[in-house]
Amino acid sequence: MSIQSNLNTIKATLPEHVTLVAVSKTKPVSDLLQAYEAGQRIFGENKIQEMTEKWEQMPKDIQWHMIGHVQSNKVKFMAPYVTLIHGVDSLKLLQEINKQALKNKRIIDCLLQIYIAEEESKFGLDENELNELLTSPEFKELKNIRILGLMGMATFTEDQNQIKKEFTHLKSIFDSLKNIDGYGKDALESVSTISMGMSGDYQLAIECGSTMVRIGSSIFGGR
């Protein structure tokens, strides 16, 4: 199967309200260009250096999503062009993104990563940390970031019931954002995105309320 036919097959299964992020990490530019020629404009990378190299070589109407864990000292390299940062899991990181966005005269969109898996290796905020962050005076000072919603990664397991439970938990946290005291209605106007679901579980994620799926191997083949 070609990248183009893989893309078309997946797009045919996605409802209109769900955004497809083609996860292109470790893949050569030639593969990305095949996806681009098939109409894909949103690509997800997990290393800032690799994403920046691809951004320099690829057409400029592409939206680049940073889906990996972000180190604060590397934010400056993607600040001029990144469209959405998925894995934001601390106030410190938000402050650095805000600082670099200001330097580039931009507002950078972010998703807050929520820890929903039963795995030590995953990153993210728990519900209490999320509430503390969104109601903190420091957060209100950040004028060059915009929170679009939440992101989460389910446990790597064959147990569909467990995955469904974790996705449903993320959706309930997302729904509860509207009730956080001190997190004003203005700030919530942009909150519309739940990024959850990958190649193996994206259809279940959509059933549970996902509006953005991150799919790599089903498009580009295994790594």
XYZ file of C-alpha atoms in Angstrom:
223
model
C 0.000 0.000 0.000
C 1.241 3.493 -0.823
C 1.314 6.404 1.601
C -1.350 8.086 -0.506
C -3.721 5.112 -0.379
C -3.085 4.660 3.363
C -3.977 8.305 3.928
C -7.121 8.078 1.829
C -8.240 4.939 3.688
C -7.801 6.606 7.084
C -9.413 9.886 6.050
C -12.454 7.942 4.872
C -12.944 6.686 8.448
C -12.675 10.101 10.128
C -15.700 12.260 10.954
C -15.515 15.846 9.671
C -14.850 17.318 13.119
C -11.730 15.179 13.690
C -8.309 16.553 12.655
C -5.660 14.128 11.384
C -2.065 14.700 12.484
C 0.250 12.562 10.324
C 3.012 11.456 12.691
C 6.124 11.689 10.537
C 8.879 11.307 13.150
C 11.968 9.434 11.867
C 10.517 9.404 8.328
C 12.442 10.975 5.421
C 11.260 14.154 3.716
C 10.466 12.082 0.598
C 7.777 10.215 2.576
C 6.347 13.451 3.925
C 6.209 14.903 0.412
C 4.160 11.902 -0.736
C 1.673 12.610 2.052
C 1.750 16.317 1.185
C 0.994 15.551 -2.465
C -1.961 13.458 -1.268
C -3.334 16.560 0.480
C -2.001 16.175 4.035
C -0.986 19.497 5.605
C -0.570 18.663 9.310
C 2.503 16.728 10.446
C 3.548 15.679 13.931
C 7.143 15.330 15.096
C 8.604 14.406 18.493
C 12.080 15.932 18.216
C 12.487 19.670 17.725
C 15.746 19.417 15.753
C 14.302 16.925 13.275
C 11.093 18.953 12.921
C 13.077 22.136 12.261
C 15.168 20.458 9.567
C 11.996 19.248 7.843
C 10.315 22.640 8.208
C 13.281 24.210 6.397
C 12.973 21.768 3.489
C 9.202 21.426 3.125
C 6.482 23.710 1.685
C 5.517 26.559 3.986
C 1.756 25.909 4.104
C 2.349 22.914 6.412
C 1.236 23.020 10.032
C 3.871 21.507 12.313
C 2.728 19.914 15.552
C 5.210 19.090 18.311
C 3.851 15.890 19.843
C 6.837 14.736 21.923
C 8.055 15.711 25.374
C 9.449 19.250 25.175
C 12.621 20.439 26.877
C 12.403 24.118 27.814
C 15.859 24.946 26.422
C 14.818 23.837 22.919
C 11.574 25.809 22.621
C 13.410 28.721 20.942
C 14.225 26.588 17.886
C 10.585 25.896 17.006
C 9.034 29.143 18.271
C 9.220 30.910 14.863
C 7.010 28.364 13.086
C 5.381 25.664 15.269
C 1.572 25.551 14.934
C 0.615 23.517 18.008
C 2.561 22.069 20.950
C 0.758 18.985 22.269
C 2.686 17.853 25.310
C 2.760 20.853 27.662
C 2.930 19.555 31.221
C 4.189 22.379 33.451
C 3.860 26.087 34.154
C 7.631 26.435 33.657
C 7.337 25.122 30.105
C 4.352 27.378 29.372
C 6.351 30.376 30.606
C 9.224 29.506 28.272
C 6.861 29.043 25.304
C 5.277 32.407 26.143
C 8.706 34.069 26.314
C 9.812 32.678 22.947
C 6.435 33.462 21.345
C 6.788 37.067 22.484
C 10.276 37.270 20.948
C 8.805 36.040 17.657
C 5.761 38.340 17.911
C 3.455 35.322 17.858
C 0.797 33.625 19.937
C 1.609 29.913 20.151
C -1.194 27.391 20.568
C -0.722 24.655 23.173
C -2.433 21.567 24.539
C -1.997 20.601 28.176
C -0.941 16.975 28.539
C -2.948 15.001 31.091
C -1.576 11.840 32.666
C -4.216 9.151 32.075
C -2.147 5.991 31.573
C -1.087 3.355 34.076
C 2.535 3.635 32.975
C 5.445 5.358 34.672
C 7.012 6.386 31.358
C 4.213 8.766 30.360
C 4.260 12.486 31.174
C 1.406 14.765 32.139
C -0.533 16.722 34.726
C -3.103 15.176 37.018
C -6.477 16.836 37.561
C -5.392 18.791 40.641
C -2.224 20.061 38.953
C -4.294 21.141 35.936
C -6.671 23.136 38.145
C -3.784 24.724 40.054
C -2.045 25.737 36.828
C -5.127 27.250 35.169
C -6.128 29.262 38.237
C -2.634 30.505 39.125
C -1.797 34.227 38.850
C 1.324 33.264 36.845
C -0.800 31.567 34.182
C -2.982 34.646 33.751
C 0.139 36.685 32.898
C 0.908 34.562 29.822
C -0.417 36.601 26.911
C 1.467 34.920 24.054
C 0.126 31.411 24.450
C -3.354 30.069 23.813
C -4.629 26.842 25.365
C -6.637 24.952 22.745
C -7.431 21.922 24.892
C -6.004 18.719 26.295
C -3.858 15.840 25.106
C -3.430 12.370 26.557
C -1.849 8.997 25.792
C -3.504 5.770 26.854
C -1.642 2.822 28.346
C 0.099 0.637 25.746
C -2.116 -2.433 26.156
C -4.423 -4.749 24.216
C -7.117 -4.245 26.873
C -9.727 -2.143 25.046
C -11.737 -1.624 28.237
C -8.768 -0.034 29.975
C -8.012 2.207 26.982
C -11.676 3.233 26.819
C -11.666 4.021 30.556
C -8.597 6.264 30.139
C -9.996 8.070 27.094
C -13.319 8.606 28.869
C -11.432 9.999 31.873
C -9.655 12.547 29.656
C -12.981 13.580 28.096
C -14.503 14.109 31.553
C -11.552 16.314 32.584
C -11.960 18.271 29.350
C -15.688 18.754 30.047
C -14.931 19.918 33.602
C -12.652 22.752 32.367
C -15.721 24.937 32.026
C -16.335 24.697 35.774
C -12.880 25.701 37.005
C -13.293 28.772 39.210
C -11.126 31.658 38.138
C -10.502 30.244 34.665
C -12.525 32.830 32.779
C -14.952 32.303 29.918
C -12.672 34.334 27.643
C -9.845 31.861 28.149
C -12.206 28.999 27.353
C -13.368 30.331 23.996
C -10.410 28.685 22.286
C -10.699 25.359 24.162
C -12.091 22.883 21.656
C -9.440 20.211 21.109
C -8.945 16.785 22.663
C -5.890 15.140 21.121
C -6.104 11.413 21.856
C -5.856 8.281 19.754
C -3.086 6.787 17.627
C -2.892 4.146 14.868
C -4.046 1.284 17.091
C -6.834 2.984 19.003
C -7.951 6.121 17.160
C -11.438 4.853 16.330
C -12.090 4.100 19.992
C -10.675 7.533 20.879
C -13.103 9.220 18.471
C -16.006 7.302 20.040
C -14.840 8.675 23.407
C -14.771 12.274 22.187
C -11.399 12.853 20.507
C -11.249 15.740 18.027
C -7.622 15.189 16.943
C -5.847 11.889 16.232
C -2.115 11.275 15.840
C -1.495 8.543 13.270
C 1.910 7.424 12.046
C 2.499 3.747 11.271
C -0.897 3.290 9.558
C 0.137 6.026 7.106
C 3.907 5.670 6.743
C 4.411 2.028 7.753
C 6.356 0.733 10.756
C 9.540 2.362 12.038
